XYZ file of C-alpha atoms in Angstrom:
608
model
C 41.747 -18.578 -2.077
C 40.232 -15.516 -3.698
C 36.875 -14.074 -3.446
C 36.557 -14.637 -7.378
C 37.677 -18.530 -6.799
C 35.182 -19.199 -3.904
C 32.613 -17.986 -5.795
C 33.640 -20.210 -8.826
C 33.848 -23.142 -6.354
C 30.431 -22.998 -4.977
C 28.629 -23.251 -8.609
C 29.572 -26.581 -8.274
C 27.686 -29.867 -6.461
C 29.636 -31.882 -4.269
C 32.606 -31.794 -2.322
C 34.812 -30.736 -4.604
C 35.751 -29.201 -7.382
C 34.626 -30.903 -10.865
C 37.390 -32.622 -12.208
C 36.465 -31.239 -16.108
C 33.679 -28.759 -16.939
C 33.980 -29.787 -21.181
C 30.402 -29.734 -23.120
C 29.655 -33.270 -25.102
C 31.525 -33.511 -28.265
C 29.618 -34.927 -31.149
C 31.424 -38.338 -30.833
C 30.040 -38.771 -27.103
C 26.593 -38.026 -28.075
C 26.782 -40.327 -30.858
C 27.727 -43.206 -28.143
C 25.258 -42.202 -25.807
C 22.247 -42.425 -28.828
C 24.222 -45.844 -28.968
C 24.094 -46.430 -25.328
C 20.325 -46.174 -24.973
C 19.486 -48.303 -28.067
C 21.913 -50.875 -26.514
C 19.615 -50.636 -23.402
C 16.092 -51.358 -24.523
C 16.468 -54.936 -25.516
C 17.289 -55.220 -21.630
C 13.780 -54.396 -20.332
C 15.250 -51.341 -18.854
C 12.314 -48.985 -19.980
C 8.862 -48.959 -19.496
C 5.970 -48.818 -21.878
C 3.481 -45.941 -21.153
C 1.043 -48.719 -20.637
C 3.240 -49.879 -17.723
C 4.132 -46.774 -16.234
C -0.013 -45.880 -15.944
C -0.555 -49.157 -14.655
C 1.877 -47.956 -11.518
C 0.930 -44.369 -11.376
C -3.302 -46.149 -10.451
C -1.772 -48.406 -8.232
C -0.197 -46.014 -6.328
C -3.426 -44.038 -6.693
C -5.351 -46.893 -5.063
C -2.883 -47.398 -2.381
C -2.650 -43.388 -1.453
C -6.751 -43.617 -0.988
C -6.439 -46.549 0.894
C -4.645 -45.129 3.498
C -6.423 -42.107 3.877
C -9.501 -44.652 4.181
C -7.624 -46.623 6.893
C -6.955 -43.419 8.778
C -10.289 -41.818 9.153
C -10.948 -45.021 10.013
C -8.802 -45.314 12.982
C -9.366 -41.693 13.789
C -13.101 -42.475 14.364
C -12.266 -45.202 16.323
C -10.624 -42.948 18.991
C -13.437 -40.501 18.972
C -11.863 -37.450 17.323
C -13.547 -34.246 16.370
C -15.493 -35.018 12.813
C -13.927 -31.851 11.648
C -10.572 -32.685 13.024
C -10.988 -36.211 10.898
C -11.791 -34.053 7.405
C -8.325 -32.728 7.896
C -5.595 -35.550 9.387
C -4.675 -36.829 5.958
C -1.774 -38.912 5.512
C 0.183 -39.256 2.142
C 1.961 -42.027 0.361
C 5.432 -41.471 -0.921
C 8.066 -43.498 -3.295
C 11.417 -43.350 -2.726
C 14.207 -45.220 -4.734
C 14.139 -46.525 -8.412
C 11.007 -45.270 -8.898
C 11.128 -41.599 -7.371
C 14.784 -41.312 -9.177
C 12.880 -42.339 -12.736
C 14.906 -45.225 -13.585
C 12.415 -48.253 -12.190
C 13.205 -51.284 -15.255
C 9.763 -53.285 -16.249
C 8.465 -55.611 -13.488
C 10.907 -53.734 -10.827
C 9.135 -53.126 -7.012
C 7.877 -49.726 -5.840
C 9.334 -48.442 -2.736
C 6.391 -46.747 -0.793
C 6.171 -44.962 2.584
C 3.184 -44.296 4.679
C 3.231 -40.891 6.323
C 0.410 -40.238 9.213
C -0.268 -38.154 11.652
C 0.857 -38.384 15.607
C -2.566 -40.205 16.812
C -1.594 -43.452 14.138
C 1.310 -45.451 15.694
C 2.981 -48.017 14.067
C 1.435 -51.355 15.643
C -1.976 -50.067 14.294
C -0.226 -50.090 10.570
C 0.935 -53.305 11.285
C -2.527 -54.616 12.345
C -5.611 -52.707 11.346
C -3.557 -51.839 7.879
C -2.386 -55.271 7.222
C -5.873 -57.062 8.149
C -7.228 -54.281 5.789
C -5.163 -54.988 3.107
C -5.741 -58.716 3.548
C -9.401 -58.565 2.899
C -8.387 -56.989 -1.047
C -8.833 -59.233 -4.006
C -6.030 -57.153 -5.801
C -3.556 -57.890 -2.755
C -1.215 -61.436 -2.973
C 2.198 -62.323 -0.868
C 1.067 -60.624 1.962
C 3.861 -60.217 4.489
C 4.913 -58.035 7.153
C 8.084 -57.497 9.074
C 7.433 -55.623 12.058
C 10.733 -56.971 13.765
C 12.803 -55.607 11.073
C 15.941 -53.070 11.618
C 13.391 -51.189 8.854
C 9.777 -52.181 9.610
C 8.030 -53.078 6.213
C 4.913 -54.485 4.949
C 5.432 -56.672 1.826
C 2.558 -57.080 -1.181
C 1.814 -57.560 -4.422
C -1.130 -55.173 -5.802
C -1.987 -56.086 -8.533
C 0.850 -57.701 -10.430
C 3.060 -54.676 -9.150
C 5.362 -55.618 -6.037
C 5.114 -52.927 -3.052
C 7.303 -52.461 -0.246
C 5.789 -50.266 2.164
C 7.689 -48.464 5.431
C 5.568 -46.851 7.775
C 6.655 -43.036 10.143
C 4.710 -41.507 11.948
C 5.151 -37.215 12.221
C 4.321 -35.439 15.144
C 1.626 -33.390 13.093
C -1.610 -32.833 13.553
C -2.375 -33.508 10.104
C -0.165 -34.743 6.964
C -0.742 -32.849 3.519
C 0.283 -34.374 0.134
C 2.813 -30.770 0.577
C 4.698 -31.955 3.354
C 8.419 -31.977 2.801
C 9.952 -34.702 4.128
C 13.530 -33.244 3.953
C 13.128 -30.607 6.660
C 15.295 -31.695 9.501
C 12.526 -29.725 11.826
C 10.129 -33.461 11.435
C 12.614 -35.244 13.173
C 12.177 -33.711 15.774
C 10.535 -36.531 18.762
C 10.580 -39.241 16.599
C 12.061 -42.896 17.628
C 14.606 -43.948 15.310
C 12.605 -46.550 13.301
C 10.832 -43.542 11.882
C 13.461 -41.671 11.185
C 15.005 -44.769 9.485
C 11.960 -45.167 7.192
C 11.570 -41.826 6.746
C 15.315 -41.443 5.706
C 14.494 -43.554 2.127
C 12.475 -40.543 0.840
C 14.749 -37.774 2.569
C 18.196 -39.720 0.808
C 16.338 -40.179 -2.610
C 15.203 -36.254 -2.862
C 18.809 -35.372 -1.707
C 20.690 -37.387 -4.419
C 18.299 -35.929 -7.199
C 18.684 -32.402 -6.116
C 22.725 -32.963 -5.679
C 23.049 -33.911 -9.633
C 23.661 -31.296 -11.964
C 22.018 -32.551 -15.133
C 19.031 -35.064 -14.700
C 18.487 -36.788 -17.881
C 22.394 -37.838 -18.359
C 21.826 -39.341 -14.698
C 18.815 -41.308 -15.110
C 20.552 -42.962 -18.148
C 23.773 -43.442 -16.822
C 22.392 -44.936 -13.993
C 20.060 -47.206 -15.992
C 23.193 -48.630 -17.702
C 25.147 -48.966 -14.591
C 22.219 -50.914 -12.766
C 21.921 -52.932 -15.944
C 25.639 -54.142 -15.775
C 25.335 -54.176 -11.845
C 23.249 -56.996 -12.826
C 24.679 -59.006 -15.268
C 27.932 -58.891 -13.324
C 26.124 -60.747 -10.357
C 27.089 -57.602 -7.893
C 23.227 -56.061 -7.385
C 22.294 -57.014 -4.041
C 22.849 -55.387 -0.790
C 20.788 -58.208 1.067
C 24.306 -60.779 -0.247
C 26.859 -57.757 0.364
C 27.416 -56.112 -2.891
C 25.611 -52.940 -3.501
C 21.671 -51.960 -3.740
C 20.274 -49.506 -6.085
C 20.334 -46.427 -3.776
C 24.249 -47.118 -3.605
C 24.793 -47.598 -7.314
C 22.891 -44.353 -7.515
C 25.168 -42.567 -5.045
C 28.220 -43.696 -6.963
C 26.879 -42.639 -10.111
C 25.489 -39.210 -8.514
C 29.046 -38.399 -7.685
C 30.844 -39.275 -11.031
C 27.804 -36.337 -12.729
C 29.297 -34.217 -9.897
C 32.855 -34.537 -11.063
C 31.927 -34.487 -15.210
C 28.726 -32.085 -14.619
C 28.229 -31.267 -18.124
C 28.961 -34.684 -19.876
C 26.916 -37.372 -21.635
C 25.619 -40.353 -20.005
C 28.114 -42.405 -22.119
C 30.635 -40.455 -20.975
C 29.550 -40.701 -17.319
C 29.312 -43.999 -17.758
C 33.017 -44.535 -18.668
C 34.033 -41.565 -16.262
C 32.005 -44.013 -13.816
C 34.719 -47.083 -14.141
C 37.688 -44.929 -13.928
C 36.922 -43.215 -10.939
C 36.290 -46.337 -8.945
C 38.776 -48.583 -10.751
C 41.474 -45.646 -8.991
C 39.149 -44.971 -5.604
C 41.105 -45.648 -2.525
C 38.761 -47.845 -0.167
C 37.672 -47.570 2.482
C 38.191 -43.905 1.765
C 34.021 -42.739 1.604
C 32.250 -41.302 -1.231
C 30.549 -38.692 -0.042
C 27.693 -35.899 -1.861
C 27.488 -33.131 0.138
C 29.540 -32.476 3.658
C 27.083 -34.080 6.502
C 24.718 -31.892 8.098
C 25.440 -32.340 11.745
C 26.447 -29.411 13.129
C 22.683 -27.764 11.424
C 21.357 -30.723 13.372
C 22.779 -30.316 16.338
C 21.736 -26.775 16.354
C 17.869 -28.385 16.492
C 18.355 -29.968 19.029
C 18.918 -33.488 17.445
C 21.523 -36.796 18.207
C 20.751 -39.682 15.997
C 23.354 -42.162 15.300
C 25.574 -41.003 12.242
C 28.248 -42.537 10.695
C 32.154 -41.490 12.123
C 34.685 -43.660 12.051
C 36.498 -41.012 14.155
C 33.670 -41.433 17.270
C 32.164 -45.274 16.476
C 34.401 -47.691 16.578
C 32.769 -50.091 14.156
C 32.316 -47.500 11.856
C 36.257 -48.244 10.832
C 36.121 -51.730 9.817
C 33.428 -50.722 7.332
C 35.408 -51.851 3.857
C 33.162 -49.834 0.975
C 31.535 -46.390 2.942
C 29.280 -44.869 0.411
C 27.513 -42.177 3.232
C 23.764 -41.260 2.276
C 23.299 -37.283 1.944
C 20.479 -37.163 4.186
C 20.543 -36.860 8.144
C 21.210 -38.635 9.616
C 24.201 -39.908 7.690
C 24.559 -43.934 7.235
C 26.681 -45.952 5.039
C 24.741 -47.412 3.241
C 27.280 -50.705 2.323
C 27.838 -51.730 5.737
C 27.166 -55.329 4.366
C 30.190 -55.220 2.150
C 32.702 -58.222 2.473
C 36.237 -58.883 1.480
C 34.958 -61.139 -0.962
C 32.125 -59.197 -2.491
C 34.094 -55.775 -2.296
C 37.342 -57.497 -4.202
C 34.985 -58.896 -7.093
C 33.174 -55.516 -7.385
C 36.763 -53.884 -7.941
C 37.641 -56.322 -10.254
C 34.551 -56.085 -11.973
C 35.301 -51.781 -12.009
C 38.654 -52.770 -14.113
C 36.568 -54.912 -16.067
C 34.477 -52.237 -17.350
C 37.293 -49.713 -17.578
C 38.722 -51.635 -20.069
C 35.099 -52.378 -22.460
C 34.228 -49.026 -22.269
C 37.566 -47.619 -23.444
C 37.436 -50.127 -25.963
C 34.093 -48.616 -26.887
C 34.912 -45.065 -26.934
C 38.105 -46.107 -29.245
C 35.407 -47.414 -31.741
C 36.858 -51.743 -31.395
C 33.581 -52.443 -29.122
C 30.276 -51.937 -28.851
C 28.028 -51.305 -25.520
C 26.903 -54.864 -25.628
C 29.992 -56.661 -24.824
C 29.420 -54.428 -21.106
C 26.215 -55.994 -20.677
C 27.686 -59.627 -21.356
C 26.150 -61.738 -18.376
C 28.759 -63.096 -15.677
C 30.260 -66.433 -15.947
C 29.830 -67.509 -12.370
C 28.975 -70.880 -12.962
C 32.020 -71.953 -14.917
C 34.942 -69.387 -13.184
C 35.133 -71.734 -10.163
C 35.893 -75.269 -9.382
C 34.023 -76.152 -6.984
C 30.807 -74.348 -5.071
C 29.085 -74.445 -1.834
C 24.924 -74.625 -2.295
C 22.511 -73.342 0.415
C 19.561 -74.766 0.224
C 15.912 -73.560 2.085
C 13.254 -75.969 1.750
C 9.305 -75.253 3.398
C 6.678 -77.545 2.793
C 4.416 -75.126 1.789
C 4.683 -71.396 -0.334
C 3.766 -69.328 2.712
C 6.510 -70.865 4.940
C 9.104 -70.841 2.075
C 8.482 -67.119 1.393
C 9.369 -66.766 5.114
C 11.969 -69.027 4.988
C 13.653 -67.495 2.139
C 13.957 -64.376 3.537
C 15.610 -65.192 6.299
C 18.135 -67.179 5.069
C 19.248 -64.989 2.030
C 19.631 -62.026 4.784
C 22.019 -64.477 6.759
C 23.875 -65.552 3.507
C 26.611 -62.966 3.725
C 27.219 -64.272 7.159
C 28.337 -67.689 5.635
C 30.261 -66.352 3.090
C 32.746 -63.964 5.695
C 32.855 -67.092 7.930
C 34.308 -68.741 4.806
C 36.598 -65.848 3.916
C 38.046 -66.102 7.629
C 39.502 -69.628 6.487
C 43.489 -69.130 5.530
C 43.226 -70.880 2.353
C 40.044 -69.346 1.053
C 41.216 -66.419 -1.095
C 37.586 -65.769 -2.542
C 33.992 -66.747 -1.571
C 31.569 -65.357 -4.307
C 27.972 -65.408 -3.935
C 25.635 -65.050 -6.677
C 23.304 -63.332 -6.562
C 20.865 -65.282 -9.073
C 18.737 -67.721 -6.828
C 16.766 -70.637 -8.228
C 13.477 -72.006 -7.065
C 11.482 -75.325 -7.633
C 8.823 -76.879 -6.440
C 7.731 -80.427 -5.752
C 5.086 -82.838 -4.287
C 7.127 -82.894 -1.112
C 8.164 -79.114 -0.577
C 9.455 -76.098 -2.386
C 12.927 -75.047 -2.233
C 14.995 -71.769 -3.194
C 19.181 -72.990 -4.118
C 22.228 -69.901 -4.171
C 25.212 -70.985 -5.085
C 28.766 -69.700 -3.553
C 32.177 -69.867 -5.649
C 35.330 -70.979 -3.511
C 38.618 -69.793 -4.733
C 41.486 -71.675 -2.721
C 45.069 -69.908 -2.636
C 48.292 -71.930 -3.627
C 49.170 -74.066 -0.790
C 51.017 -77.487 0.309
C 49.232 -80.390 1.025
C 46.791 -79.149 3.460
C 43.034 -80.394 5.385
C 40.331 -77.940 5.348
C 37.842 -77.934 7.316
C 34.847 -76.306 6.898
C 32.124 -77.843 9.479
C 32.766 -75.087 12.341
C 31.720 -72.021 9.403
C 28.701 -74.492 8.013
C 27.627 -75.080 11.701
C 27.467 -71.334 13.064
C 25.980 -70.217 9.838
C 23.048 -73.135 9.629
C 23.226 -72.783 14.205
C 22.204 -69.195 13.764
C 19.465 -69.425 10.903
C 17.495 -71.890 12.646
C 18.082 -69.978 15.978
C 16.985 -66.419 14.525
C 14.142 -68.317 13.090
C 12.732 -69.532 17.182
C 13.677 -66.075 18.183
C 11.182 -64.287 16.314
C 8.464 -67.133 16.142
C 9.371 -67.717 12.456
C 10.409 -71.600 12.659
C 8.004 -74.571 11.747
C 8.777 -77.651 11.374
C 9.330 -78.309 7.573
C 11.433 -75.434 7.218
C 14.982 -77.377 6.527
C 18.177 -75.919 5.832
C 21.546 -77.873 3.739
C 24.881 -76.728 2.628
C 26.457 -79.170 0.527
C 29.692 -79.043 -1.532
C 29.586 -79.832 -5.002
C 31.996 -79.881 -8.132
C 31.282 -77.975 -11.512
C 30.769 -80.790 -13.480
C 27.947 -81.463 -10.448
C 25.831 -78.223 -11.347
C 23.763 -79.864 -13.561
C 22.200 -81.603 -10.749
C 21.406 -78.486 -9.036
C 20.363 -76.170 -11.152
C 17.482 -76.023 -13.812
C 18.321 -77.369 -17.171
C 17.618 -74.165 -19.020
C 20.015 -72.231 -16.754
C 22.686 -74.825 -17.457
C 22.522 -74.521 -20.802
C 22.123 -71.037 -21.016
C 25.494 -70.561 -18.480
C 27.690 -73.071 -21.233
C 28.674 -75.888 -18.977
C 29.462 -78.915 -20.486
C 26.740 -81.488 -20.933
C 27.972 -85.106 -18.945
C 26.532 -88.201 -17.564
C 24.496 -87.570 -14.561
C 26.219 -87.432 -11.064
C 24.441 -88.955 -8.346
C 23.182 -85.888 -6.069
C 25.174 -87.174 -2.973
C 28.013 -88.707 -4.907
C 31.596 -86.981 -4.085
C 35.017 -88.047 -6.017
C 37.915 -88.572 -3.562
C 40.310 -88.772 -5.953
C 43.719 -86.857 -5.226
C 44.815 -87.125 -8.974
C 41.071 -86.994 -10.099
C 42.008 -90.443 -11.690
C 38.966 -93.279 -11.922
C 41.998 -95.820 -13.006
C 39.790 -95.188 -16.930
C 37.062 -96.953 -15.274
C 33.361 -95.483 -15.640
C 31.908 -95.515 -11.941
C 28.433 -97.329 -11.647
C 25.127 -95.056 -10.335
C 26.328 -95.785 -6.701
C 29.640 -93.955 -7.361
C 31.913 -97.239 -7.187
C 34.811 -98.016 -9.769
C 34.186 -101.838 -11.079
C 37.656 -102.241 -10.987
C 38.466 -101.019 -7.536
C 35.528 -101.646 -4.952
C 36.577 -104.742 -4.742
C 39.973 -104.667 -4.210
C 41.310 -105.867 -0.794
C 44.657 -104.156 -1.594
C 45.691 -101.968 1.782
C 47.825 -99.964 0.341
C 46.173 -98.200 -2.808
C 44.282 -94.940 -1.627
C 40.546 -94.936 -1.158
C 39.469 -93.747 -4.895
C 35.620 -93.001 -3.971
C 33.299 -91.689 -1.651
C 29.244 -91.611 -1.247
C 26.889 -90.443 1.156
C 24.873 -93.527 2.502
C 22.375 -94.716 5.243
C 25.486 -95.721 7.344
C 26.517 -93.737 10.007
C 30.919 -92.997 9.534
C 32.974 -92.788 12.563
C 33.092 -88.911 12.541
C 29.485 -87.855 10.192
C 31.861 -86.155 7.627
C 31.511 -85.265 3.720
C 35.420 -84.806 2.844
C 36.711 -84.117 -0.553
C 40.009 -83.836 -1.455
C 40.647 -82.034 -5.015
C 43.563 -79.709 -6.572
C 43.905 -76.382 -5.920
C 41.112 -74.410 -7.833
C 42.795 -70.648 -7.943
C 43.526 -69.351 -10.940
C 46.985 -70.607 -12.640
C 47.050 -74.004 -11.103
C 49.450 -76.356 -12.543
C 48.716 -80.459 -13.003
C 51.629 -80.940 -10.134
C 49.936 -78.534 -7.008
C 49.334 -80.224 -3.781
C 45.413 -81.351 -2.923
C 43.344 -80.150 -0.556
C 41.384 -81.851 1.432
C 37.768 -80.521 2.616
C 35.561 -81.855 5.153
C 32.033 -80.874 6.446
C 30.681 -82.957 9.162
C 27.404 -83.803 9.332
C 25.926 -79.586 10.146
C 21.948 -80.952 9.844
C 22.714 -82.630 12.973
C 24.221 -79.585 14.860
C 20.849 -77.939 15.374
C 16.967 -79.132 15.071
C 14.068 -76.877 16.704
C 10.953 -78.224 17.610
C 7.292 -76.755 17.519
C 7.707 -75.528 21.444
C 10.734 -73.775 20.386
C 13.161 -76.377 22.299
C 16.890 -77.381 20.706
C 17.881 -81.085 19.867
C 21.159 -81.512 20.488
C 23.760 -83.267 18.289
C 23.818 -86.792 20.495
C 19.724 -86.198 20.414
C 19.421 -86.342 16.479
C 20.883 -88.530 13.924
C 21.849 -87.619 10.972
C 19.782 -88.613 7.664
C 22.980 -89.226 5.859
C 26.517 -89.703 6.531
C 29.815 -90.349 4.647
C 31.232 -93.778 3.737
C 34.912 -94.329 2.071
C 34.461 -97.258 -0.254
């Protein structure tokens, strides 16, 4: 390479060379004037209104802490001088610090102090403090988490806030976070808190042109959405790996439009080769090795779980994580699929036969699949739902590769749209999961061994860390399309364009191979009128229903056609049976386990 070429080279961000250098032609700023009027009827902007409203929250939270830590200061009898000058600092990180937070979105926050403020005291003196604030509701804190976090709502504005602590004397509102110097003697939950901010400043300062970013990236979160695949709690991507993706397609394209990125954006990662990473910058281990520093980094050539990871997308900051470790088979084939999806629109688009709407078209979830699986987390009360919630939507990807280990299961799709309710009894929070079966003979699946170990260690996690009371309950029932209507809200079902028909009991679960009521309407109970009552041995049970009865074996089973795509009217059935997994596991107050033979179950399946 010559001196000339080098020099060429390193004008550029990234890795590599940028695939094309070309300036916007009229036509692509034309679509991209198009692009963000197509965006505002999504709620993707703020109004000035809004954004003040944030900027004095975060005002009122920054002189809070400072309060809180003279406070604590005092109480260990420091200079009065030395008080004056300790500090501390709020920062934001994520959607908001990149410029691209949507109306009603959270603010990520981070509490920097000073060495003399550890972390229990945020988690204590901080959190009693902020209790005692009218402005302050949803309270929560998660000191147990892999990221410690304090959750809130100030004010109508939702705050997550991650504590570190610097081994400073004193914190200024001028302290860089991305010198690798602070991480020096800190514990790795700081340095994981810390690492939001540090990632965040890297990404912005490793695009070349800011304002085609933030709106590419708006439009790309937007569809991120609507396609169901916004979520790295279910195993598709969060927003700081959406904004890595995007951050390397302005890298490749560094002088194009953001409707241009935005197409650029779906043919790069319709053609990317996973699990090969996407990387911003080349890691910077050997500078911090040099300071003396050995945090765990991701390399698949020295961790050995770092090669099963199916979708790297490696944060720029040290140390260097992938940040889509949660990525399944299942959630990483629908997000390619989804990346052809919108290759296609947008070429459509920039050939003038579409428009940017039809990208933003919501996802049809609720009538691509046959037949669904529906978690269910009921509390008896809001503060032990909230609780409850969260821990069983960070579990939910668990279910969904247990079900993706099963031969015939080609697909398990989460949504990531939950639905809540609330009644006189309890409230509960419903997400749905899509099966896709592969073409097979006439086969039994079972399903009660992934139910069990997925409800088993929910209820489990919840003893472990004191979480569990008593009218936190846990289902997972299988239900039909046509069923839906009996599980979600009325306004969603519409809205989704499922067919209106009679109402299906809740519990009420056709056996029929051929799907065939002999053109006999089945009463409320789920019996035909023309067959309950035949003592003929040898036609097939037609019907099945949970009752109060206890079966020989606790079992829903359902047997129904194959429900991949291109089924014809002649492919074998498949049979599915879940036993009975609410009797697998019940915890009690003391923290003790009721066993199976302990606890009967509420309902159980009878063949009619």
């Amino acid at each position: 390479m010559t001196t000339e070429t080098s020099e060429q080279t390193q004008k550029y961000l990234g890795l590599t060379s940028p695939v094309s250098t070309s300036e916007p032609t009229k036509e692509d700023s034309r679509l991209t004037e198009s692009l963000e009027l197509a965006l505002h009827p999504h709620g993707v902007f703020e109004s000035e209104d809004e954004s003040q409203k944030r900027i004095n929250v975060l005002d009122k939270i920054n002189k809070l802490v400072k309060e809180w830590i003279y406070e604590v200061s005092q109480s260990k009898n420091m200079d009065e001088h030395m008080i004056e000058q300790v500090g501390g600092q709020i920062y934001t990180f994520g959607s908001y610090r990149l410029g691209v937070n949507q109306k009603g979105a959270d603010i990520d926050t981070l509490c920097v102090a000073p060495r003399h403020i550890d972390r229990n005291e945020f988690f204590t003196t901080f959190y009693e403090k902020l209790k005692k604030l009218s402005e302050v509701k949803e309270l929560r804190a998660v000191p147990d988490a892999y990221v410690p976090v304090i959750k809130m709502t100030f004010d109508g504005i939702e705050l997550d806030m991650l504590f570190a602590r610097l081994a400073l004397q004193a914190i200024t509102k001028e302290q860089d976070l991305c010198e690798l110097s602070l991480l020096k003697n800190l514990d790795e939950k700081s340095v994981r808190s810390l690492n939001g901010c540090r990632v965040t400043d890297e990404i912005i300062k490793l695009v070349p042109q800011q304002e085609s970013f933030r709106l590419a990236l708006r439009a790309i979160k937007l569809w991120a959405k609507k396609k169901g695949i916004y979520s790295n709690v279910l195993g598709f991507l969060g927003g700081v790996s959406w904004a890595m993706l995007v951050a390397r397609v302005c890298q490749l394209y560094p002088n194009a439009a953001a409707a241009t990125i935005v197409n650029k954006f779906f043919l790069v990662y319709d053609q990317w080769k996973w699990p090969q990473p996407v990387l911003l910058k080349h890691p910077d281990s050997d500078e911090a090795a040099k300071q003396g520093l050995s945090f765990p980094e991701w390399d698949p050539r020295v961790n050995h779980k770092d090669r099963f990871h199916l979708m790297p997308i490696i944060t720029p900051a040290y140390p260097q994580q992938n940040s889509t470790f949660n990525v399944t088979n299942s959630t990483r084939n629908i997000m390619t699929m989804e990346f052809k999806r919108g290759l296609e629109v947008t070429n459509a688009i920039f050939a003038g036969k579409d428009d940017w709407e039809s990208l933003f078209k919501p996802s049809d979830f609720f009538t691509r699949y046959k037949h669904y699986i529906v978690v269910i987390a009921k509390a008896a009360t809001a503060d032990h739902q909230l609780e409850w919630n969260g821990l069983v939507e960070s579990k939910i990807r668990f279910l969904v590769a247990n079900l993706e280990s099963i031969d015939h299961i080609i697909l398990a799709h989460v949504s990531t749209e939950s639905f809540c309710s609330k009644s006189e009894d309890d409230e509960q929070t419903k997400w749905f999961i899509g099966l896709e079966f592969g073409r097979t003979d006439n086969v039994n699946i079972n399903l009660t061994d992934q139910i069990r170990h997925f409800t088993s260690d929910v209820y489990h996690k919840a003893v472990n860390i004191q979480l569990y009371k008593d009218d936190m309950v846990l289902d997972v029932l299988h239900v039909r399309k046509k069923e839906l209507k009996n599980y979600l809200p009325q306004d969603v079902y519409n809205r989704v364009g499922l067919k209106k028909k009679s109402f299906v009991k809740r519990n009420s679960l056709s056996m029929s191979p051929n799907n065939d009521t002999g053109g006999n309407s089945p009463d409320v109970n789920g019996h035909n009128e023309t067959n309950k009552n035949s003592s003929d041995s040898s036609v097939p049970p037609k019907r099945a229903r949970l009752s109060d009865s206890q079966s020989s074996d606790n079992s829903h089973i359902v047997d129904f056609k194959n429900s991949g795509s291109g089924r014809s009217a002649n492919d074998s059935p498949i049979t599915v049976r879940i036993n009975n997994h609410n009797s697998f596991f019940r915890a009690k107050k003391n923290g003790s386990v009721v066993t199976e033979s302990e606890y009967l179950p509420q309902q159980t399946l009878t063949i009619l």
